Each structure stands twice: as structure tokens, then as C-alpha cells.
XYZ file of C-alpha atoms in Angstrom:
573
model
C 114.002 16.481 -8.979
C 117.846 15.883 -8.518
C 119.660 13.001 -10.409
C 119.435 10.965 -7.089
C 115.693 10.629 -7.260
C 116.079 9.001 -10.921
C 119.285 7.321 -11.146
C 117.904 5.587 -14.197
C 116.777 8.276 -16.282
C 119.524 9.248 -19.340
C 118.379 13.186 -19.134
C 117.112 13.309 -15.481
C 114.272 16.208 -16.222
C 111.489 15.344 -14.703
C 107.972 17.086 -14.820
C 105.909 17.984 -11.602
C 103.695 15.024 -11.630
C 106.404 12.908 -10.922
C 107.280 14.691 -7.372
C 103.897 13.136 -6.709
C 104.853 9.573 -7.924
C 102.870 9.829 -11.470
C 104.321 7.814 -13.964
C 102.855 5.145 -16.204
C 103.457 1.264 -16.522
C 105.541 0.326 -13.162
C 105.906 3.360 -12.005
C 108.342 4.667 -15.017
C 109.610 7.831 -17.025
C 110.947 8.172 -20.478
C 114.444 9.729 -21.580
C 113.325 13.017 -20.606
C 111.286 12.565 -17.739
C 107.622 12.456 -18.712
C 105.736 9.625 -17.550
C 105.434 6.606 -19.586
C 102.896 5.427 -21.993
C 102.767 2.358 -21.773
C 101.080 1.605 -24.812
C 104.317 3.083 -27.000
C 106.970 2.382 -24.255
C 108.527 -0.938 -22.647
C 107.516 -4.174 -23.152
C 108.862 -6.471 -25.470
C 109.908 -3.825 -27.865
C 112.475 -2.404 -25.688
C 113.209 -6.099 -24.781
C 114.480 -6.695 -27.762
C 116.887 -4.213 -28.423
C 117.935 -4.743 -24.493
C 118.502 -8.441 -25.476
C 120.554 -7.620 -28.316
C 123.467 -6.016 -26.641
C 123.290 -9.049 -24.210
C 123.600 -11.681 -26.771
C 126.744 -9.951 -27.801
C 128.059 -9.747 -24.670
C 127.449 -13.565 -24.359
C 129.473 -14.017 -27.576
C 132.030 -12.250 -26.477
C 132.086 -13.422 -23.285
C 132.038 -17.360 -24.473
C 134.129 -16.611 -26.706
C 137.185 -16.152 -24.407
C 135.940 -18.619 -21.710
C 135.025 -21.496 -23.290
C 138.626 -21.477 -24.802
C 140.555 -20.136 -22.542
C 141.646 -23.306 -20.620
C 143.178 -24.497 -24.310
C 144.891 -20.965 -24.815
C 146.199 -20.714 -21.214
C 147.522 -25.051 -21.978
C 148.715 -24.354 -25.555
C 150.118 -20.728 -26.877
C 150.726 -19.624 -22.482
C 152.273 -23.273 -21.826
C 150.634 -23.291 -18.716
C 150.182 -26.841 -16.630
C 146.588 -28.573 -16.655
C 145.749 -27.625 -13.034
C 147.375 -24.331 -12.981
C 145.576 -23.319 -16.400
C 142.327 -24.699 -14.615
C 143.004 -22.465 -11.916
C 143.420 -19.488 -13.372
C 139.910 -19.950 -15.657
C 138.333 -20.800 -12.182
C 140.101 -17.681 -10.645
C 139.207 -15.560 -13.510
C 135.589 -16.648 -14.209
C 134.814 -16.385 -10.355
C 136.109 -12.676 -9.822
C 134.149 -11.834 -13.611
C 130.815 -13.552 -11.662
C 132.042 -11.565 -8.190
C 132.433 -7.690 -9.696
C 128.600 -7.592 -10.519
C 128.209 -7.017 -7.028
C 130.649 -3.850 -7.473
C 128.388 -2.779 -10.924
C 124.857 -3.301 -9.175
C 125.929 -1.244 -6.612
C 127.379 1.561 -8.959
C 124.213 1.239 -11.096
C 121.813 1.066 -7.921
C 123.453 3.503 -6.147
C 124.285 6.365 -8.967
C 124.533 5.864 -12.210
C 121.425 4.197 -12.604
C 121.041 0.637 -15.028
C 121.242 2.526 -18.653
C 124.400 4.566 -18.442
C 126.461 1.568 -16.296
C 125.319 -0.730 -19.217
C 127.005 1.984 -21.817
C 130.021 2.394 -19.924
C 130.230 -1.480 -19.563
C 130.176 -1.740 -23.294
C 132.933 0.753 -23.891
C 135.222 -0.872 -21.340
C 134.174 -4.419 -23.146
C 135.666 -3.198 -26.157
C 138.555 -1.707 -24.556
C 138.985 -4.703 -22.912
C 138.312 -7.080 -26.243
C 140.936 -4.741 -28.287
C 143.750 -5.195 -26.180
C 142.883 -9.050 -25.598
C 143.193 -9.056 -29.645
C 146.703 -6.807 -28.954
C 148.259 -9.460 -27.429
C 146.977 -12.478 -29.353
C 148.928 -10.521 -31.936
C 152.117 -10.035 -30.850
C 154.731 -12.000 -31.625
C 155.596 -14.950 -30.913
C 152.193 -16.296 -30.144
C 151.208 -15.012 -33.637
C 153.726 -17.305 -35.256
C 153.321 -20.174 -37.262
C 154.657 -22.284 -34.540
C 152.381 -21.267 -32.197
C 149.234 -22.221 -34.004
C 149.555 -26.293 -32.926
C 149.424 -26.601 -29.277
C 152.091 -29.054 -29.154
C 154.582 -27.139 -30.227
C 154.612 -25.385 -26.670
C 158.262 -24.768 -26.416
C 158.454 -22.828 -29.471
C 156.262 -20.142 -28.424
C 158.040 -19.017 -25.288
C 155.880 -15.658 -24.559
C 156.992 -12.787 -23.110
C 156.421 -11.522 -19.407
C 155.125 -8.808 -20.983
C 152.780 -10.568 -23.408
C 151.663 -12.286 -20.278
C 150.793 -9.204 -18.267
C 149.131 -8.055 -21.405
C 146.811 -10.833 -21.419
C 145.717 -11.165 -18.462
C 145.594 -7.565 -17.468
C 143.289 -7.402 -20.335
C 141.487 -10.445 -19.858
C 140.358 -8.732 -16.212
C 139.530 -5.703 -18.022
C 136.904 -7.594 -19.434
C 136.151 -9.121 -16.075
C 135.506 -5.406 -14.932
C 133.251 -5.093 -18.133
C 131.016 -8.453 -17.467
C 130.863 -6.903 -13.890
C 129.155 -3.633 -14.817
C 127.128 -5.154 -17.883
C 125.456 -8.089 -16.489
C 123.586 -7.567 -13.545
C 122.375 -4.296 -15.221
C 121.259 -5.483 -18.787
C 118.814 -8.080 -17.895
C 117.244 -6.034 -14.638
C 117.008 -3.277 -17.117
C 115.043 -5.582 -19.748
C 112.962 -6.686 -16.497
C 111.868 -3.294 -15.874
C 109.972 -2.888 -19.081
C 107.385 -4.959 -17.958
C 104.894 -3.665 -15.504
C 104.512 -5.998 -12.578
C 101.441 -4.458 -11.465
C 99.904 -5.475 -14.779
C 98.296 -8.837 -15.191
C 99.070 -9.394 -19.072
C 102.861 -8.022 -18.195
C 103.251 -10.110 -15.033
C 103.156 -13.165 -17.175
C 105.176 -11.166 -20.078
C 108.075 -10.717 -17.012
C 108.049 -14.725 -16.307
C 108.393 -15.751 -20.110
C 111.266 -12.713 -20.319
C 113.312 -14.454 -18.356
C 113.344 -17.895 -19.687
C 113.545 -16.334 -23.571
C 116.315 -13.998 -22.309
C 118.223 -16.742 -21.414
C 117.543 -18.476 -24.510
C 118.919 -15.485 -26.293
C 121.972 -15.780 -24.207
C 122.525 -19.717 -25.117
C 121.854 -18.734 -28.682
C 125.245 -15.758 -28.575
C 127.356 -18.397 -26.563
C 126.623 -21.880 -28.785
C 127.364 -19.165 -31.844
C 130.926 -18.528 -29.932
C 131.241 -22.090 -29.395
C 130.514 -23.206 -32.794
C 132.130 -20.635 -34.388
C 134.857 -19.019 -32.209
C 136.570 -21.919 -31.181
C 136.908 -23.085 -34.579
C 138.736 -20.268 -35.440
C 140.775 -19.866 -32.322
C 141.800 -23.601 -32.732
C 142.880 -23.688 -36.608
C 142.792 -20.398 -37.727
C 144.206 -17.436 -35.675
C 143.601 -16.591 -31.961
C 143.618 -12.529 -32.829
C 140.684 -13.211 -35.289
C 139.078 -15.366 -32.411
C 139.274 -12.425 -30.004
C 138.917 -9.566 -32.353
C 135.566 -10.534 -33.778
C 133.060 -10.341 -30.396
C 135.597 -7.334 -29.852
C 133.367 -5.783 -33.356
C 130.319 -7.331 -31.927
C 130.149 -5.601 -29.340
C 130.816 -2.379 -30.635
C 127.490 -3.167 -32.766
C 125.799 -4.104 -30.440
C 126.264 -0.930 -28.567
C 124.991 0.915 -31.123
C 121.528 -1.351 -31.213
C 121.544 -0.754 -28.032
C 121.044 3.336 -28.110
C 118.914 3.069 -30.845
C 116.209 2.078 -28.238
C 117.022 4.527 -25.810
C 113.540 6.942 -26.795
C 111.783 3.317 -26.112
C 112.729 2.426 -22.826
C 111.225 2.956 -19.355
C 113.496 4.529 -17.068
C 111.953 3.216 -12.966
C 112.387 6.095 -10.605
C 114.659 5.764 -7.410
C 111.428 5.630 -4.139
C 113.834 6.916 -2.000
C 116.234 9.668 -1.383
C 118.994 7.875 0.416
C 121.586 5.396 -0.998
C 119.441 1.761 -0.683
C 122.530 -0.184 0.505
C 123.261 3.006 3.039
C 119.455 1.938 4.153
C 119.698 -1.339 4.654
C 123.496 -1.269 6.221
C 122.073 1.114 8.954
C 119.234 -1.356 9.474
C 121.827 -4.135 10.479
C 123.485 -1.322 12.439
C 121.408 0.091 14.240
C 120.288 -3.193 15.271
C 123.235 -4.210 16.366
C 123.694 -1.564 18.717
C 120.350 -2.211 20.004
C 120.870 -5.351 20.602
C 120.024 -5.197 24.268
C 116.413 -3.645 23.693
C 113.453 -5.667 25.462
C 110.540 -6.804 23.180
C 108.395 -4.237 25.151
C 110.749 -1.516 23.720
C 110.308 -2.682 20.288
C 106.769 -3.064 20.597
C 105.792 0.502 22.152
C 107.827 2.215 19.103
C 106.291 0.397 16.549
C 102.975 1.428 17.955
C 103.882 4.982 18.087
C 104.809 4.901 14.377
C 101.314 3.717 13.997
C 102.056 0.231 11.848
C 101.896 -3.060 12.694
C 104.332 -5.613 11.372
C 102.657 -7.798 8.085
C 102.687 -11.260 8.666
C 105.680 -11.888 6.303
C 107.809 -9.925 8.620
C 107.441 -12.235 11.396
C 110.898 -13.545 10.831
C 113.918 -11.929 11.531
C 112.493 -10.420 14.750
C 116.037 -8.655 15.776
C 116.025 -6.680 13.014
C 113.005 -4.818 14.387
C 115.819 -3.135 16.912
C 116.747 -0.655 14.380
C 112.963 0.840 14.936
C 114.917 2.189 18.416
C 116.669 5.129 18.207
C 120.616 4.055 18.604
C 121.156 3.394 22.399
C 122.923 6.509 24.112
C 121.571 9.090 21.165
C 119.403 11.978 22.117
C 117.306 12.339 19.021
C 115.118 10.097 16.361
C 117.366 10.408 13.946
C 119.138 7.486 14.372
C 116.068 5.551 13.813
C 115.195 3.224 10.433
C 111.560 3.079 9.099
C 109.531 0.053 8.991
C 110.019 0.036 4.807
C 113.955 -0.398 5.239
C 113.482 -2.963 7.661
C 111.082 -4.939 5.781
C 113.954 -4.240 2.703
C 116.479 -5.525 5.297
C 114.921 -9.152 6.385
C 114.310 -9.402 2.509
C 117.742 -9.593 1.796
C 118.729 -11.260 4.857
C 116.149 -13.920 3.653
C 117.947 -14.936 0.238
C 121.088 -15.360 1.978
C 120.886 -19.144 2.945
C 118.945 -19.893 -0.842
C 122.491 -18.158 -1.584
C 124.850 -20.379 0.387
C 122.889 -23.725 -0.384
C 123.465 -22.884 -3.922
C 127.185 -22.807 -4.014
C 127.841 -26.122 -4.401
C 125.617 -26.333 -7.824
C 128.077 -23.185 -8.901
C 131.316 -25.446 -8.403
C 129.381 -28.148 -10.582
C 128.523 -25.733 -13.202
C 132.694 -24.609 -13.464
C 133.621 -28.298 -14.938
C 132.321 -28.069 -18.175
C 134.755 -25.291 -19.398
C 137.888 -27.037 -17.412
C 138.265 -30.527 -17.121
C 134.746 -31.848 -19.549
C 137.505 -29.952 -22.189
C 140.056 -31.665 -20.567
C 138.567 -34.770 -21.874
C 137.572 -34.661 -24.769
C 141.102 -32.987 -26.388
C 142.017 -37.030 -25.299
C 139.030 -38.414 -27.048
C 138.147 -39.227 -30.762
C 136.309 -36.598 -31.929
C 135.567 -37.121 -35.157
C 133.081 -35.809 -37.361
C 133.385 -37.157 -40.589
C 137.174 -37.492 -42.607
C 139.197 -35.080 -42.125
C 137.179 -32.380 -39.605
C 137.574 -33.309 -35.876
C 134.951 -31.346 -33.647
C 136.861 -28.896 -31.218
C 136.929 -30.247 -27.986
C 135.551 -26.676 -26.396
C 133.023 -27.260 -28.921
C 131.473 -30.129 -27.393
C 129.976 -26.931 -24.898
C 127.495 -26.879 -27.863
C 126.011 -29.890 -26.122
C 124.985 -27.710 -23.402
C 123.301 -25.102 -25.570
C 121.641 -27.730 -27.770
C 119.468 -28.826 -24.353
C 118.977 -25.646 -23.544
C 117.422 -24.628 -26.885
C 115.507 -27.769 -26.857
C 114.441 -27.999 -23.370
C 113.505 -23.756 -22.842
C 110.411 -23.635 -25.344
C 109.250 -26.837 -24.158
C 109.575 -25.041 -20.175
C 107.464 -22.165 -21.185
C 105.236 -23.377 -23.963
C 104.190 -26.515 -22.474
C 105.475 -27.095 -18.838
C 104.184 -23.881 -17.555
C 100.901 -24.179 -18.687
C 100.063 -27.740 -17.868
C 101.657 -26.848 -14.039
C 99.623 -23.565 -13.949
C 96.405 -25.327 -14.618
C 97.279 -27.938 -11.382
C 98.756 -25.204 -9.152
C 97.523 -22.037 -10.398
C 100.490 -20.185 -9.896
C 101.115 -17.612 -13.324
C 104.864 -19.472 -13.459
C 103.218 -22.955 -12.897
C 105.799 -24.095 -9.948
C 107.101 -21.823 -7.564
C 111.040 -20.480 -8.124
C 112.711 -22.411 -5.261
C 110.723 -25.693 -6.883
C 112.798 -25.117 -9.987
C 116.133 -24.372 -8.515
C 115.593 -27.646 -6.313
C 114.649 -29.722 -9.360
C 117.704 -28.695 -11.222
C 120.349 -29.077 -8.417
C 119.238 -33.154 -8.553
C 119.820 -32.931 -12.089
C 123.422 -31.539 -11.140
C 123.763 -34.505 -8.777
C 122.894 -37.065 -11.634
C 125.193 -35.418 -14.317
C 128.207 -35.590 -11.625
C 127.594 -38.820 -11.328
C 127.150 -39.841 -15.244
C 130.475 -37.445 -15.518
C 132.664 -39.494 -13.268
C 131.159 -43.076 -15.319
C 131.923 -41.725 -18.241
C 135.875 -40.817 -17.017
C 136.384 -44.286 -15.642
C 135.007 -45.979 -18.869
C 137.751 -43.496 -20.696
C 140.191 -44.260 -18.087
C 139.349 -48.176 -18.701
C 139.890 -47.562 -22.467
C 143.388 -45.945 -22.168
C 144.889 -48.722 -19.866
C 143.585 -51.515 -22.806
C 144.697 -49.657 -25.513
C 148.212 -49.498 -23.907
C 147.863 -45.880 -23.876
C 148.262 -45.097 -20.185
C 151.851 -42.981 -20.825
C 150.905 -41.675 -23.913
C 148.644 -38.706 -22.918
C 148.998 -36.831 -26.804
C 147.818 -40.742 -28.225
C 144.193 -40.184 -29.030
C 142.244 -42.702 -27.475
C 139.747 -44.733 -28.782
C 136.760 -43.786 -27.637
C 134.157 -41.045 -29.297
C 133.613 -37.806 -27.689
C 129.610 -38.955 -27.968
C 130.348 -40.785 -24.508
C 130.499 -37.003 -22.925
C 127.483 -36.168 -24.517
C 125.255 -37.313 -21.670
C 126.683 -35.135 -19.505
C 126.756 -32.255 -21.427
C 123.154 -32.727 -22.201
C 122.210 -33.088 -18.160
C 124.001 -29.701 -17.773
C 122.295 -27.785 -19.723
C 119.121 -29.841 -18.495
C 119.885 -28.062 -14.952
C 121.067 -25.024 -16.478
C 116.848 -24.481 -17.389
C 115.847 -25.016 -13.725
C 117.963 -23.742 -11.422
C 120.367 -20.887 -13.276
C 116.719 -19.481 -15.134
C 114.884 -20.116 -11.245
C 117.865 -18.279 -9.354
C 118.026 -15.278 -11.755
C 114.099 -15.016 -11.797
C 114.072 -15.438 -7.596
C 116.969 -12.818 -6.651
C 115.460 -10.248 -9.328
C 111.861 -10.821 -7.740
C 112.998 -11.084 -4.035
C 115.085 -7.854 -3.138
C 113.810 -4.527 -3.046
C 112.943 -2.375 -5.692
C 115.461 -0.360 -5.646
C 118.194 -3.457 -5.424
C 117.018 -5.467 -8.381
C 120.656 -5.172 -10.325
C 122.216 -6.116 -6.711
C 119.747 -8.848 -6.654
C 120.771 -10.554 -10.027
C 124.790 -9.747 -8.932
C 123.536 -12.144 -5.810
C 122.531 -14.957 -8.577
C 125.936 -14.164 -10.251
C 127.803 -14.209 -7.307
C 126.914 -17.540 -6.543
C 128.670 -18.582 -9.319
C 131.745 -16.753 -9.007
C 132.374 -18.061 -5.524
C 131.243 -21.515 -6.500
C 134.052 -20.921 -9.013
C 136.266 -19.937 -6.266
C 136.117 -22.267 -4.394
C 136.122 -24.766 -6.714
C 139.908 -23.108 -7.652
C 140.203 -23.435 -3.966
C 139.137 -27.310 -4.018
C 141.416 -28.429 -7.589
C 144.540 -26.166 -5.576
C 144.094 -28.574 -2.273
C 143.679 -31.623 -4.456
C 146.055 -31.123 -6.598
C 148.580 -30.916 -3.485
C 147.421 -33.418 -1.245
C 147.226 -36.323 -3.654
C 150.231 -35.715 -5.622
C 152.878 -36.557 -3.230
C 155.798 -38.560 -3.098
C 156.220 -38.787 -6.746
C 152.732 -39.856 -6.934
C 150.406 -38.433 -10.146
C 147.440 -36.529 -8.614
C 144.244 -36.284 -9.772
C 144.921 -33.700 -12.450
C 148.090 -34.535 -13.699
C 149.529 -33.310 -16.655
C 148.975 -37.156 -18.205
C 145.063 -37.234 -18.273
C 145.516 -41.150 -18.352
C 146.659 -41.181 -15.005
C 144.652 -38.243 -13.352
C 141.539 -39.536 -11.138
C 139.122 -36.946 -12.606
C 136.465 -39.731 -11.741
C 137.102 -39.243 -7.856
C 137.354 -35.332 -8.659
C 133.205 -36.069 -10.053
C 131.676 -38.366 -7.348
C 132.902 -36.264 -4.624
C 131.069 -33.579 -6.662
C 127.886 -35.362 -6.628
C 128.456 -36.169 -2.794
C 129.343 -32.337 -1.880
C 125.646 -31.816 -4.329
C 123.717 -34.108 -1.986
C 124.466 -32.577 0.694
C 124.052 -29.089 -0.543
C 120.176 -30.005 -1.975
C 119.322 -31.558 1.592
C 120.588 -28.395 3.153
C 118.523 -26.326 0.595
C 115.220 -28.185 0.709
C 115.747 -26.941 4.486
C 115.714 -23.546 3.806
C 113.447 -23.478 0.901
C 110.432 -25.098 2.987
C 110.541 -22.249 5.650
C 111.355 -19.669 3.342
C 108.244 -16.508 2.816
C 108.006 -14.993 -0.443
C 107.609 -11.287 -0.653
């Protein structure tokens, strides 16, 4: 069997029994080829080892972006809404390019050797982020207080440095993560009872693992980056990750390798299915009937939707052969992925929400009192921690206790379906919008009695607890609908597209991110004018970051009412 029939297998020999699909636990081989036991393969032993590499990747990964609006404001000099930008810009294409690594990984390289080379380029990537941290000036003493922004003057080149290394990392979250956690999916059999459950918890504990390597960036990273030296703060996950690697290949001889069904690229498949329709789009039911009947299948009932898709079952109008013509399996994998599309647009709007809390939340609290006790002020990125603490909380209480007591009302294995969850958490996004923007005019209310309306370095008094809320309702949404999307595009696509299917859930957030860049970049123009102060300006006293919130949670009501729409007529595979 060539390497295209087991784009997932490390050594791709394979024994006979597999030309005849043999293979234990889902369908799997080991790093040589043999079929699985599944008593001594997959599971959560190769979870774990999967998981590992992925909380380092979240430490790294949190470890530049929680910060970065602060390093781009401070050491780069950059302005408050260009800074915001450029995280928005960044973090969107990061959350875009896993489309580009599922499709490498689906396509040819298969999940286990896109997931090395993602780590290499990480720390690539990591090094030369830590390269420019350390060249001078920005390595200066004058360099280390933010204020002292004229001082630091950086270089073009220390610039083009940064960020050209800063996307090299982008290219390296685009490889790793749709790959890693599909790859820690397929260890568990989904043809096995016990396992089908195992899959459900994996994903909610997976994500817990990935709160628990970002709140250790945020508690710990930012800290440095902020008071002791930005190279250290970039130069640690940089060695992280290079463990973590390592972990990583020690469980290759544990892992279960799934086997490619098909001979032909899966996204060559499914494009010819919308082709071929397309060109067919002239062909009379009748037509589309009488060759379905001469394949000898009738459509399931699921497939019912969609019906012009069935046109690619016609040979392409003017050929003179079949072999123009899609089976009934690629157009069954076609209407799946057509079907996630409008779960993917309604979604969008929850993605722009989700981009605040590492802009302008930050934005906030640097203007706040954020004192701990004497002498130790909490890092304003730090307050991120918030979101992380609810998460840690609120996770174990999902899966221990909400699933259960659901399951035994509905008697579904994951106790409410996966578009119930994502629903429930994009209200929750509506709510902390609208606690978000309270909160701002309470500290906007503060400055203007304190007299502190021009003085946007004065600190303000008014604790950074007041954010807290928000934070909190975050991460409370965070649990339903980030854990419900990655669990529904992972269970919804075809087999063979389950790393495109979790670069769809990532996707969503990198355009959300977009276009929230997009939405600061006409703000920021159209209510700034004639000398006016817009609602990001530079003095945080006089910004409107309240407005900025409640059209939030408007644009968020109007995205859930558009989602409940599709989610009621939507069929599950």
C-alpha cells in the first residue's frame, strides 16, 4: 500500500490484511503498519503524551499573545488602535493558516509528521522572536518601563525581525493545531461504546489542559515580560517546546495511526462534487433519479437536503464517458460540509467577542488600580487569568456533574446536543458584552471625578476587581461554545477531513478576529474626525470603549437569532 493510502502512518508498511480494511480500534495501524491492539494502543495513554506537546504549544502561544498588545504599545511605540490592529491582524491569520495545515496534513503528510514539522518551525519561530527581543536597543535599560517610549527608538530592521518572526510562529500554530487535537481524537474508537464516551470527556479535559499551559503563561510569562526581560519572556516557551517535542515522540510506538478510505485527495473529492454539479446544473430531477437507481442506492434520509448536489451523480454535461461522475459517498461528504457552513458564519460574531480580552480588557486595566498587596501590582495581561480560573472551575463541574444529570433527562452520551452548547454560550457572550461596556462607563465615570480625564498615565481609582466579572463570563462561554464548536466540526466532516474540520472551528476565530481589525480600523476613522478623540484614542479617559461593547452585544443578538435558525433545521450525521 502506497503512502497515499496511509497518510498518517510514520513508516507507511502495511501488512496484507489491511488492503482488506483490517485494523483494530477505529479502523487503525501502528508505526509500522500492523493493525492495532487496542488493548496496548490509543486511548488515554497516547492522549496524554498528545496533550503534552499541546499544552506547550498553548504556553508558548499565550505567551506572546496575551502580551503582545503591551510589547507592540511599549518597547515598538506603536499607537493603541494600531497596536490593537496588528494583534487582531496577527491572531486572525495564526487562527486562518490551520486551514492551509489541515489540508497539508489531510491531504499528504498525514496528522503525526505535520505536528513534528509544526514543532520545529515553532522553535524556529520562538528563537528568532527571542533574537530580536535581544537586540539592542529594546534590550536596554531604558526600554524595560513602557513609558520611556522615546528612548527605545527600534530599528526597521528590529521591526521586520519581529514580526517576520512573530508570523513564523503564525505558520507554526497553523500546522500544529488543527492536527494535535484531531490526532488525540483518533485514539479513541468511535465505534466503541466505553470509547465513545472516552472521545466526549477528551475534548472538554483537552481543553482544560490547554487553559492550564495558557493561565501558566499568563501568570508567569507576563510577569517576566513586564519587569524582568522580554528575551527571557520569549525564550522560555521557545525551550518548552523543544521538550515538549521530545514527549511527544516518545509516544510514537503508542499511537494509532487511521488509514486514508480513499485513494484520491478528499478536498479533490469534494471540490469535484461542487463541480460537477455546477455544470450540471441544468439536469431534470428525472435525470438524477434514473442514475441513482442505476448505481443501485437510494439516498438516506439525512441526505434529503442539499438536493443540487445530487447533479454531480451525472456524468459532466457534453462528456462521453462515466468518468466524470462522483459517487454517492463524496456527495454525502459534500452536503456534510456544505451543512456546517452557516453554524460557521453565525458563529463569527462570538469570534470578534472573544478578540477583546487580549486588546482593549488589557487596555483597561494598565489604567486601573491593580493592586495586590504593597508593593506587587498584578499585570494587567494577567488579569487573562480570570478567564482560565472559570474555565478550571467551570470544566470538571461540565463533565463530572452537568453531563450526567442532562444524560439521565435526555439520554444523549454528551447530555445536550453540540449546537445546544454553542447556543448557550453565545448568550453568555451577549451578557459579558454587556457587563464589559458597564464596567467601562463606571471607569469612565471615575476618571472624570477624580479630575483625571487628561491624565491617561494617572492611575485611576478604581480596582481591577471591577473587570473581573467579565473576565469570569468569558471564560464561562469559553466552556460552551469554543469546547461545543471544536467537538461539532471534528464530529461533523468526513473522516478523512477531521484536521480540516477543527481548522473550520479555528477559522472562525481568525476571521472573527479579522473582522473585528476590520471593525476597530472603520471606527477608529469615522469617529475621530475633526479633531474629535475616537473611541480608541490614545487617552483611554476619553475613548468610548463602552459604545465599542454594547454594539458588541447588539451585533451578538443578532448573530444567536440567526444561529438558533440554522441550528433548529440542521441534521446531524
Amino acid at each position: 500500500m502506497t503512502l497515499s493510502m496511509a497518510a498518517d502512518i510514520p513508516e507507511p508498511k502495511l501488512s496484507p490484511l489491511l488492503h482488506n480494511g483490517g485494523g483494530g480500534g477505529n479502523g487503525s495501524v501502528d508505526h509500522i503498519g500492523r493493525p492495532v491492539d487496542p488493548t496496548k494502543s490509543g486511548g488515554w495513554r497516547s492522549a496524554f503524551f498528545i496533550m503534552g506537546v499541546e499544552l506547550a504549544e498553548r504556553f508558548a502561544f499565550y505567551g506572546i499573545s496575551s502580551n503582545l498588545i503591551t510589547y507592540l504599545t511599549g518597547p515598538l511605540g506603536q499607537s493603541k488602535a494600531a497596536a490593537a490592529e496588528n494583534v487582531n491582524t496577527w491572531y486572525g491569520v495564526a487562527s486562518l493558516l490551520p486551514l492551509l495545515g489541515a489540508f497539508v496534513a489531510d491531504s499528504y503528510l498525514g496528522r503525526y509528521w505535520t505536528t513534528v514539522i509544526a514543532s520545529l518551525l515553532y522553535i524556529l519561530g520562538l528563537s528568532l522572536l527571542t533574537l530580536s527581543a535581544i537586540l539592542p536597543p529594546l534590550s536596554s535599560p531604558d526600554c524595560k518601563n513602557s513609558a520611556n517610549i522615546a528612548t527605545c527608538s527600534p530599528s526597521r530592521f528590529q521591526v521586520m525581525l519581529f514580526f517576520f518572526s512573530l508570523y513564523i510562529v503564525a505558520v507554526a500554530q497553523g500546522g500544529h493545531k488543527p492536527c494535535v487535537q484531531a490526532f488525540g481524537a483518533d485514539q479513541f474508537d468511535g465505534q466503541d461504546s466505553k470509547e465513545t464516551k472516552a472521545k466526549s470527556s477528551f475534548f472538554n479535559w483537552w481543553y482544560l489542559g490547554l487553559v492550564g499551559g495558557s493561565a501558566t503563561a499568563v501568570l508567569s510569562l507576563n510577569y517576566i515580560q513586564d519587569n524582568l526581560n522580554w528575551a527571557l519572556g520569549f525564550g522560555i516557551p521557545c525551550i518548552s517546546m523543544a521538550i515538549a517535542l521530545l514527549v511527544f515522540l516518545m509516544g510514537t510506538r503508542t499511537y494509532r495511526y487511521p488509514i486514508k478510505g480513499h485513494d484520491k485527495n478528499p478536498f479533490f473529492r469534494i471540490g469535484k462534487v461542487f463541480a460537477n454539479a455546477a455544470w450540471n446544473w441544468r439536469a431534470t430531477d428525472s435525470m438524477r433519479l434514473s442514475e441513482m437507481e442505476a448505481q443501485g442506492a437510494l439516498r438516506p434520509e439525512s441526505s434529503q437536503h442539499h438536493k443540487f448536489l445530487d447533479k454531480a451523480l451525472l456524468a459532466p454535461v457534453g462528456s462521453n464517458g462515466e468518468g466524470g461522475v462522483c459517487r454517492i459517498s463524496d456527495v454525502e461528504d459534500a452536503k456534510a460540509v456544505l451543512s456546517v457552513l452557516p453554524i460557521w458564519i453565525s458563529c463569527l460574531v462570538y469570534a470578534m467577542t472573544f478578540a477583546q480580552p487580549f486588546t482593549f480588557f488589557t487596555e483597561q486595566a494598565i489604567t486601573m488600580d491593580r493592586t495586590i498587596w504593597p508593593g506587587f501590582d498584578i499585570p494587567p495581561a494577567s488579569l487573562q487569568l480570570f478567564i482560565s480560573f472559570s474555565l478550571i472551575f467551570l470544566i470538571p463541574i461540565y463533565d463530572c456533574f452537568f453531563v450526567p444529570f442532562t444524560r439521565a433527562i435526555t439520554g444523549k452520551p454528551s447530555g445536550i446536543t453540540m449546537l445546544q452548547r454553542i447556543g448557550i454560550g453565545m448568550f453568555v457572550s451577549i451578557v459579558s458584552m454587556t457587563v464589559a461596556a458597564i464596567v467601562e462607563m463606571k471607569r469612565l465615570e471615575t476618571a472624570r471625578e477624580s479630575g483625571l480625564v487628561d491624565k491617561p498615565d494617572a492611575t485611576i481609582p478604581m480596582s481591577f476587581w471591577w473587570l473581573v466579572p467579565q473576565y469570569l463570563l468569558v471564560g464561562m462561554a469559553d466552556v460552551f461554545t469554543t469546547i461545543g464548536l471544536q467537538e461539532f466540526f471534528y464530529d461533523q466532516v468526513p473522516n478523512e477531513l477531521k484536521s480540516a474540520g477543527l481548522s473550520l472551528y479555528l477559522s472562525v476565530i481568525g476571521v472573527g478576529n479579522l473582522l473585528s481589525s476590520f471593525l476597530i480600523s472603520v471606527l477608529e476613522k469615522t469617529t475621530g474626525g475633526d479633531g474629535q478623540d475616537s473611541w480608541f484614542s490614545d487617552n483611554l479617559n476619553r475613548a468610548h470603549l463602552d459604545y465599542l461593547y454594547f454594539l458588541f452585544a447588539g451585533l451578538s443578538t443578532v448573530a444567536l437569532v440567526s444561529y438558533l435558525y440554522f441550528a433548529k433545521s440542521y441534521i446531524y450525521r
